[in-house]
Structures are given as structure tokens and as C-alpha cells.
mmCIF file with all atom_site columns, C-alpha atoms in Angstrom:
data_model
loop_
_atom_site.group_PDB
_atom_site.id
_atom_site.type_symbol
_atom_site.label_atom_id
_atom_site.label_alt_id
_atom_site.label_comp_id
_atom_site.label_asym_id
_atom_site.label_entity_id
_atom_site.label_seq_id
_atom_site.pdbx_PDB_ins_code
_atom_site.Cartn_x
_atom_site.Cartn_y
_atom_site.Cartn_z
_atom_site.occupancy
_atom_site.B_iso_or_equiv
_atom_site.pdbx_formal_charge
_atom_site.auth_seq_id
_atom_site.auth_comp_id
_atom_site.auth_asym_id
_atom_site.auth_atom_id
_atom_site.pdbx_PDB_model_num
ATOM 1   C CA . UNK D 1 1   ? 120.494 111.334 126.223 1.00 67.00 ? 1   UNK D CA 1
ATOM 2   C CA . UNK D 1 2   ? 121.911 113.869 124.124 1.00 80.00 ? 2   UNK D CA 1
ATOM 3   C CA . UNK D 1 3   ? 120.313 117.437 123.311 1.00 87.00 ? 3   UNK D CA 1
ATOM 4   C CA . UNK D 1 4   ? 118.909 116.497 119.579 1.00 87.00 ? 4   UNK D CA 1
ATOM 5   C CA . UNK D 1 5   ? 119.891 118.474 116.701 1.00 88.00 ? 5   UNK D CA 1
ATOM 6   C CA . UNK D 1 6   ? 119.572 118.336 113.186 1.00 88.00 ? 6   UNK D CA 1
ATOM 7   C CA . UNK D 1 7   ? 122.925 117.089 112.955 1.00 87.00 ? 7   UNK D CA 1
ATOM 8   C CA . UNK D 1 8   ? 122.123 114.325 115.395 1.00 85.00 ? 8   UNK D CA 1
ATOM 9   C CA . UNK D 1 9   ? 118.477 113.515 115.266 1.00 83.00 ? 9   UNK D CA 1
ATOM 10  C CA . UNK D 1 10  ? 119.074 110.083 113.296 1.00 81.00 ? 10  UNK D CA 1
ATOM 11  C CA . UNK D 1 11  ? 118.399 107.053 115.405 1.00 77.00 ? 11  UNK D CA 1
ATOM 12  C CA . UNK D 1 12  ? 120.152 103.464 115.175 1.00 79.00 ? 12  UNK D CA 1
ATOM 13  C CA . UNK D 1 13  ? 118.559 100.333 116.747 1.00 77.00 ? 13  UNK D CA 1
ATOM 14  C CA . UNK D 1 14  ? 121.887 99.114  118.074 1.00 84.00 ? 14  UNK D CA 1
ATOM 15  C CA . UNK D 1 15  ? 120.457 95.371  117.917 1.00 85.00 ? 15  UNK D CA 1
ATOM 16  C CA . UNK D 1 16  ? 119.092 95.624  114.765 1.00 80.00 ? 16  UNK D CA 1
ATOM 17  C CA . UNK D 1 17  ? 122.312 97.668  112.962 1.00 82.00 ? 17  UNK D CA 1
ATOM 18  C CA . UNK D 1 18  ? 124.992 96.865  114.916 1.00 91.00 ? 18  UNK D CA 1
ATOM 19  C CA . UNK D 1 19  ? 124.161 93.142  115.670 1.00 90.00 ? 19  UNK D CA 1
ATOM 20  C CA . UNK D 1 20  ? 121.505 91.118  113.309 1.00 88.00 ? 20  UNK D CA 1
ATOM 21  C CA . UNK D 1 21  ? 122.421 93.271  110.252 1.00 89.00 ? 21  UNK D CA 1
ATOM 22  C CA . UNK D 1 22  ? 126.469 92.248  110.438 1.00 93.00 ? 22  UNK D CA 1
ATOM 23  C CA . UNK D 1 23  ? 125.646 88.722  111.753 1.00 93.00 ? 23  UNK D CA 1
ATOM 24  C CA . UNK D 1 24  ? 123.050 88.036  108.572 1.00 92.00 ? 24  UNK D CA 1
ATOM 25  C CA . UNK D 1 25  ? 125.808 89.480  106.050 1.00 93.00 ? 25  UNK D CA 1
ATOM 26  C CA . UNK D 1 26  ? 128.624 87.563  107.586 1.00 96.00 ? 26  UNK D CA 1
ATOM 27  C CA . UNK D 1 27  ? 126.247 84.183  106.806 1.00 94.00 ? 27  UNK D CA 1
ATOM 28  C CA . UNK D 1 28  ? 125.273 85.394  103.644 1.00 94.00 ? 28  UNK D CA 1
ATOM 29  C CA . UNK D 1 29  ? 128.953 85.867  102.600 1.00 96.00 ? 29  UNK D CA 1
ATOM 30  C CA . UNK D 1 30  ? 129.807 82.236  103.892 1.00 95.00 ? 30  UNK D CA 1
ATOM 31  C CA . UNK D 1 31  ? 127.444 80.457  102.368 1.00 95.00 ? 31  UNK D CA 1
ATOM 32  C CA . UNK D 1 32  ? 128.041 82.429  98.807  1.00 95.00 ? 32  UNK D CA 1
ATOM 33  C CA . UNK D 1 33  ? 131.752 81.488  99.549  1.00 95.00 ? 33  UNK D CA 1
ATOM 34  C CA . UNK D 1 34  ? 130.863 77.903  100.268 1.00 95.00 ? 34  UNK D CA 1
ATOM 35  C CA . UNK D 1 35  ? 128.466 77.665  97.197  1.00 94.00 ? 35  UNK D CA 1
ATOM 36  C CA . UNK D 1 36  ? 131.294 78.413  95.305  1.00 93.00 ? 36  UNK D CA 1
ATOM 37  C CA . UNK D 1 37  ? 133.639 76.666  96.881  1.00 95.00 ? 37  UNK D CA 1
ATOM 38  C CA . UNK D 1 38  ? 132.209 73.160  97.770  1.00 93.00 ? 38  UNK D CA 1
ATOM 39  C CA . UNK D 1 39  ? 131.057 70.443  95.301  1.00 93.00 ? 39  UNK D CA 1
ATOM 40  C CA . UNK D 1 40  ? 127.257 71.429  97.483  1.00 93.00 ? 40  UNK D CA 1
ATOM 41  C CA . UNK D 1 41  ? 127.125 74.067  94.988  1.00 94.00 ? 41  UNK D CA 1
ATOM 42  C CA . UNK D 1 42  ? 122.818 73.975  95.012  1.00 94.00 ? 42  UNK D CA 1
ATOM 43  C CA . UNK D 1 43  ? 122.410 73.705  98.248  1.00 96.00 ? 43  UNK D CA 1
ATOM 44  C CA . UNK D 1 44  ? 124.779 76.358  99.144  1.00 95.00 ? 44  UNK D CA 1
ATOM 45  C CA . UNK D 1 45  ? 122.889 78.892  96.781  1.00 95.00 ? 45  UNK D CA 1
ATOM 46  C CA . UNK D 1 46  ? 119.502 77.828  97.909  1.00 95.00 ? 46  UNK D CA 1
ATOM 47  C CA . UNK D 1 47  ? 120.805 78.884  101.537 1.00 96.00 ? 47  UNK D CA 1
ATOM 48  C CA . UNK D 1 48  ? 122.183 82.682  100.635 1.00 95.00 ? 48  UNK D CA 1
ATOM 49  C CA . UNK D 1 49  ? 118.892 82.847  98.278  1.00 95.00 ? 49  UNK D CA 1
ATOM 50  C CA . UNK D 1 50  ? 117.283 82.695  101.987 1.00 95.00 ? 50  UNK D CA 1
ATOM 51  C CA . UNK D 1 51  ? 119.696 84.935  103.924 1.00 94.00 ? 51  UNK D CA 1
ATOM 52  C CA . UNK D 1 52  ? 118.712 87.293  100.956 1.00 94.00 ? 52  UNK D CA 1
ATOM 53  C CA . UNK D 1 53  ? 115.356 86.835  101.942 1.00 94.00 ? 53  UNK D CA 1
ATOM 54  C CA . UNK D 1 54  ? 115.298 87.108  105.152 1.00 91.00 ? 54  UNK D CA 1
ATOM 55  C CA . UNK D 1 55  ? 117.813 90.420  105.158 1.00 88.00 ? 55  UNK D CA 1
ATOM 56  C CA . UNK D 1 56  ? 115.191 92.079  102.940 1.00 89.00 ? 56  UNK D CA 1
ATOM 57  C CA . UNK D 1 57  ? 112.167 90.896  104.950 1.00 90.00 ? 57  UNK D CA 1
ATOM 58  C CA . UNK D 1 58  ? 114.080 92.209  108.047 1.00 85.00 ? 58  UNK D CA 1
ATOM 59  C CA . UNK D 1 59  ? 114.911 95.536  106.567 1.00 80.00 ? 59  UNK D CA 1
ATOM 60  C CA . UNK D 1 60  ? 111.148 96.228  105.491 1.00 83.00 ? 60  UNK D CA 1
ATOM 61  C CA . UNK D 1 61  ? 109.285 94.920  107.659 1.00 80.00 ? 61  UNK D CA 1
ATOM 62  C CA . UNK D 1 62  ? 111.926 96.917  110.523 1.00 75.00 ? 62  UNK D CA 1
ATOM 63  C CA . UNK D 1 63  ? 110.105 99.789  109.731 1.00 75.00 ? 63  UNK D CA 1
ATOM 64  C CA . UNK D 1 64  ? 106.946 99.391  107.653 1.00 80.00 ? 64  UNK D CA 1
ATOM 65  C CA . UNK D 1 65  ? 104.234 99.179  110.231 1.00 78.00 ? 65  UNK D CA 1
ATOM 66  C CA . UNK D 1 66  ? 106.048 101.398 113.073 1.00 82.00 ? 66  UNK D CA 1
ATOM 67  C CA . UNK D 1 67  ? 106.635 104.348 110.369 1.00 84.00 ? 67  UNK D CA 1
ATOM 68  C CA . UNK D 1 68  ? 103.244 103.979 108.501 1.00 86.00 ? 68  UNK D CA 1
ATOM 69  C CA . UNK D 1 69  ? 101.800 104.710 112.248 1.00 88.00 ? 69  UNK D CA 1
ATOM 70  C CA . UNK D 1 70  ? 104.289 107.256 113.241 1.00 90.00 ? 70  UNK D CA 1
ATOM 71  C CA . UNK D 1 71  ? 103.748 108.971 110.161 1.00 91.00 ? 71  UNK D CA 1
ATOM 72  C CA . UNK D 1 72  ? 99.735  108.990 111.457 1.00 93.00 ? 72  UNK D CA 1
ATOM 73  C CA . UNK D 1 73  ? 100.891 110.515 114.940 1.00 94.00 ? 73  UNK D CA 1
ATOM 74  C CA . UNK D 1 74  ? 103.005 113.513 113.592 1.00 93.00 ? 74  UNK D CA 1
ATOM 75  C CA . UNK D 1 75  ? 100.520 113.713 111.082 1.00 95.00 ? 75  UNK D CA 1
ATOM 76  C CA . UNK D 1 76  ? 97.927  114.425 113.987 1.00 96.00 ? 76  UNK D CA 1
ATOM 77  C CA . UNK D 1 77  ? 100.281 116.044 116.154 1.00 95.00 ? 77  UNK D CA 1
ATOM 78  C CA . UNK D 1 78  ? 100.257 118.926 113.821 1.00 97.00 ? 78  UNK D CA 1
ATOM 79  C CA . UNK D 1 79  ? 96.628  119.437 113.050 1.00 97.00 ? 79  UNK D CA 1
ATOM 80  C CA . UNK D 1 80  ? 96.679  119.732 116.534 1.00 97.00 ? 80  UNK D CA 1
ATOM 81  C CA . UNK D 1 81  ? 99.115  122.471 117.629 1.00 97.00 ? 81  UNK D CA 1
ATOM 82  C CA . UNK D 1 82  ? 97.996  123.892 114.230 1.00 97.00 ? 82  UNK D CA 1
ATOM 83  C CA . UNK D 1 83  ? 94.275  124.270 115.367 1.00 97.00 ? 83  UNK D CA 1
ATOM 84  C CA . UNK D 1 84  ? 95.800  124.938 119.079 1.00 97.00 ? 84  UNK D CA 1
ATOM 85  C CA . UNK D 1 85  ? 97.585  127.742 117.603 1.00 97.00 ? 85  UNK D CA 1
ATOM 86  C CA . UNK D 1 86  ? 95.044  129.158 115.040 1.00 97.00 ? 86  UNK D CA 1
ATOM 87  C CA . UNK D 1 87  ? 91.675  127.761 115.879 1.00 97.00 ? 87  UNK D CA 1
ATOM 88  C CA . UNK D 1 88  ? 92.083  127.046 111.784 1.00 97.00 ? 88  UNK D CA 1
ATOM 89  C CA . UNK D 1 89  ? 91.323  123.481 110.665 1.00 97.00 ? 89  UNK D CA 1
ATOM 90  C CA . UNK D 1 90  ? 95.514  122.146 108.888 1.00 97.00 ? 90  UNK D CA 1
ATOM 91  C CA . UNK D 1 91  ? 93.651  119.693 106.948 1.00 94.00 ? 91  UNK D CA 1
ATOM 92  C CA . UNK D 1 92  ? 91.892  122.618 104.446 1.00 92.00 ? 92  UNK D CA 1
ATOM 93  C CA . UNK D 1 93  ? 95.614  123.029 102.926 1.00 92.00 ? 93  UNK D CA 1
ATOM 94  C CA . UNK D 1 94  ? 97.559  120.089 104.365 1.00 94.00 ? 94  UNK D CA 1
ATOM 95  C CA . UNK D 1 95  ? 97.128  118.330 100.861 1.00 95.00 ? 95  UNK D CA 1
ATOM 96  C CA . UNK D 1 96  ? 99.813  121.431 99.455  1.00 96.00 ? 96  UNK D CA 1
ATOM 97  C CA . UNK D 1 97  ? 102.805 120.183 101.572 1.00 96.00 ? 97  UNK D CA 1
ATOM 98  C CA . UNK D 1 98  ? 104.667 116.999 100.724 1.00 95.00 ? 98  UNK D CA 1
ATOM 99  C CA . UNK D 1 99  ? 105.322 114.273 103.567 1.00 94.00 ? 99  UNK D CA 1
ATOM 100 C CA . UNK D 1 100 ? 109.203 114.957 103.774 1.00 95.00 ? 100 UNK D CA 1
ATOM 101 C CA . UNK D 1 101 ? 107.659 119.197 104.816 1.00 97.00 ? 101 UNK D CA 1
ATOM 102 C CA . UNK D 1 102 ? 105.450 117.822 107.092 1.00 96.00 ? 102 UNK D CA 1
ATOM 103 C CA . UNK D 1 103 ? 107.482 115.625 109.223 1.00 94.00 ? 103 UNK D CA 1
ATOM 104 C CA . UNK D 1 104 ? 110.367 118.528 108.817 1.00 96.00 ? 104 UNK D CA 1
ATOM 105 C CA . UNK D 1 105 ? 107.649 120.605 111.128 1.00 97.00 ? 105 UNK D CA 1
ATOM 106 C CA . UNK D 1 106 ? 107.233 118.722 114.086 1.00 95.00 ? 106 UNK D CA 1
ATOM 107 C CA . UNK D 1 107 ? 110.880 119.722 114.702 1.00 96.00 ? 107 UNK D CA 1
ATOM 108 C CA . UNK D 1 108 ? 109.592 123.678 115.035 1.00 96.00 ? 108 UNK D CA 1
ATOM 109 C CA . UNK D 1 109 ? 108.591 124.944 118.397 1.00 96.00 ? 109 UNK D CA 1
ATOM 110 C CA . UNK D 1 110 ? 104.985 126.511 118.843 1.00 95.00 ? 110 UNK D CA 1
ATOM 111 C CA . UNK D 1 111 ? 106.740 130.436 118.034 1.00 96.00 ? 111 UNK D CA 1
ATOM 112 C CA . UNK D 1 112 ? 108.491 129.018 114.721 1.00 96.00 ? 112 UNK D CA 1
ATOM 113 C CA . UNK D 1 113 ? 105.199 126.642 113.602 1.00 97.00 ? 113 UNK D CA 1
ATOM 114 C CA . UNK D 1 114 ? 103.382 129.013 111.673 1.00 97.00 ? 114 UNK D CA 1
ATOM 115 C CA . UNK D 1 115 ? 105.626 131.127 109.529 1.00 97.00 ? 115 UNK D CA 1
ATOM 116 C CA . UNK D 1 116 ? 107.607 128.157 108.694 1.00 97.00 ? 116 UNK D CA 1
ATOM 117 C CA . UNK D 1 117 ? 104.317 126.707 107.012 1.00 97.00 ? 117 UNK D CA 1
ATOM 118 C CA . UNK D 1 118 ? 103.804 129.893 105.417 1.00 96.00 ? 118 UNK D CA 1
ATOM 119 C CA . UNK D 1 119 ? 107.262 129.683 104.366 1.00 96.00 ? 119 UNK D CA 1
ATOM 120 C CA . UNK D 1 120 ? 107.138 126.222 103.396 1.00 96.00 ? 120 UNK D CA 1
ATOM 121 C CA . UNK D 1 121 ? 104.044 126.757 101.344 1.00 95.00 ? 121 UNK D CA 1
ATOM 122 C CA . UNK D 1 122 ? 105.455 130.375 99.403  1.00 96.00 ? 122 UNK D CA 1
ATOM 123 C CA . UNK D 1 123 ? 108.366 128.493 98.750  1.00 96.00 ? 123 UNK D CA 1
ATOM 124 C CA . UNK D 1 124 ? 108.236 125.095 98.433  1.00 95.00 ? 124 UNK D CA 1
ATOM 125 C CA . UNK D 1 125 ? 110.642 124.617 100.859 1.00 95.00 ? 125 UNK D CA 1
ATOM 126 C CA . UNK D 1 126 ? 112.193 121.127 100.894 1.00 96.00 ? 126 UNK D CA 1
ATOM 127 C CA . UNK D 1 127 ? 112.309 119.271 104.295 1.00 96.00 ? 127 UNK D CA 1
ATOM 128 C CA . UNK D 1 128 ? 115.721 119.706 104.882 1.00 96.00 ? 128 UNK D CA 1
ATOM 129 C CA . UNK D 1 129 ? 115.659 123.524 104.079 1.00 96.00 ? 129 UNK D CA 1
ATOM 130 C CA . UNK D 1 130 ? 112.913 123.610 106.987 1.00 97.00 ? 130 UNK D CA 1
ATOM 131 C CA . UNK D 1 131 ? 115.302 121.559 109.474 1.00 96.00 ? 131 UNK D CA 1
ATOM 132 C CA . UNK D 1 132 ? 118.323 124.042 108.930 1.00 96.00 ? 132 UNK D CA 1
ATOM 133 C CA . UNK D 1 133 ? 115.608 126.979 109.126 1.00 96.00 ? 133 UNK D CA 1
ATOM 134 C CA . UNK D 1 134 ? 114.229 126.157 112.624 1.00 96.00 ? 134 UNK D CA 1
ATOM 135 C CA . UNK D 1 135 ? 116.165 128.074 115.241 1.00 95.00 ? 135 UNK D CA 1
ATOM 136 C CA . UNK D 1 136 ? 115.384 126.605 118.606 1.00 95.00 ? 136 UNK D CA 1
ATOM 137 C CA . UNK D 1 137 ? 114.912 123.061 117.621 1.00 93.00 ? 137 UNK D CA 1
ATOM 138 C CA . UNK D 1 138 ? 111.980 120.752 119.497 1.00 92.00 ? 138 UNK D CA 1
ATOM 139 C CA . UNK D 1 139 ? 113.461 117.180 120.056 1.00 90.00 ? 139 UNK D CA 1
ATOM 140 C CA . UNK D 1 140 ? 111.729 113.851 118.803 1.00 85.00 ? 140 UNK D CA 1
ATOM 141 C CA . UNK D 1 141 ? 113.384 111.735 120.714 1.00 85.00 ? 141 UNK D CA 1
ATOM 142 C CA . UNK D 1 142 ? 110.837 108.804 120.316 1.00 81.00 ? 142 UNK D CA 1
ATOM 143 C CA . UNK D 1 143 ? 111.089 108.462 116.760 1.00 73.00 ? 143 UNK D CA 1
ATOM 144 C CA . UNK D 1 144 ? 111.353 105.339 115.272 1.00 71.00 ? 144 UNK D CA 1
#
């Protein structure tokens, strides 16, 4: 595996992007073209009305329950090298830093942790800004 970056710390599901994702739109175009095309103009449209379906029900639910608990880990994961770090409780000012700063953090090693929160807080730093601001960067390879 590659040393992560934040120039390559996106993931693809090579499966899910490179195979079902292709393989859906290539039906969905056919049958459009056939509802179009053929004299089984209702039937044709009742079919890409369920590719539609079933690409959008693919592409939420992909990521819905495997982020909402991810989001819970890092969420955790923090408190905890916070309060390893400080002995101070994260949660009394957690509340002050938007999702996209807080998942931004679990990128920064233990040394860069605390005055990029302090940062991040004084500034309103965006999550990106806090990515490009981390120095030695802390892989999450397991990211979903």
C-alpha cells in the first residue's frame, strides 16, 4: 500500500466504482434507448425508472451506515488521544468545531494534535486548511 497523503488519502471500492457503478449506467442507458426506440415504450421506462432506483439506493446506502459509524470511531478516537494527551475532557468544547475539522484531525500525529485544535478553534480553520497544515501526516488507511 502506498504511504497516504493528503493528495492520495481518497479511497475507491474498485467493485463498487469501477464495476457495478458502469455496469448499472450502461443498463440504464439501454433501456432509456430502447424506451425510446421500441413500440414497448412503458415498459421500457418503467425498467430505467428502476435502474434509477436502484443506482440511488446503491449510492446511499454504500455509505450511510459504514460512515454514520466511522464518523462515531474518529469521533471517539479523538476524545481519546485528546484526554491521553491533556487529561482534559474534548467533549467540554467539541460542540465549537464542525464535523469536516474534526475528521481533518485524526490525520495529525500526537505532537501536531493540540495546537492544530487551538488553531482550528482561533481560526476557524476549514478541514482542508487543517489537512495542508499537518506536517508529518498519520495515515487512515481503513477508512471507508
Amino acid at each position: 500500500m502506498k504511504i497516504q497523503t493528503y493528495y492520495n488519502h481518497i479511497r475507491f471500492y474498485n467493485p463498487h466504482h469501477f464495476v457495478y457503478y458502469p455496469i448499472l449506467t450502461i443498463f440504464l442507458a439501454a433501456s432509456i434507448y430502447f424506451a425510446f426506440t421500441t413500440s414497448d415504450t412503458l415498459i421500457w421506462l418503467f425498467i430505467s425508472v428502476g435502474f434509477i432506483f436502484l443506482f440511488c439506493l446503491a449510492f446511499m446506502l454504500r455509505q450511510h451506515y459504514a460512515l454514520i459509524l466511522q464518523n462515531r470511531i474518529v469521533r471517539l478516537e479523538l476524545r481519546y488521544r485528546y484526554f491521553t494527551l491533556t487529561g482534559q475532557r474534548f467533549e467540554e468544547f467539541e460542540y465549537k468545531l464542525t464535523d469536516d475539522q474534526l475528521f481533518a484531525l485524526r490525520f495529525a500525529p500526537d505532537d501536531e494534535l493540540l495546537p492544530l485544535i487551538e488553531d482550528a478553534l482561533k481560526n476557524n480553520l476549514t478541514g482542508d486548511a487543517i489537512k495542508k497544515a499537518i506536517v508529518h501526516w498519520r495515515a487512515d488507511y481503513n477508512r471507508v
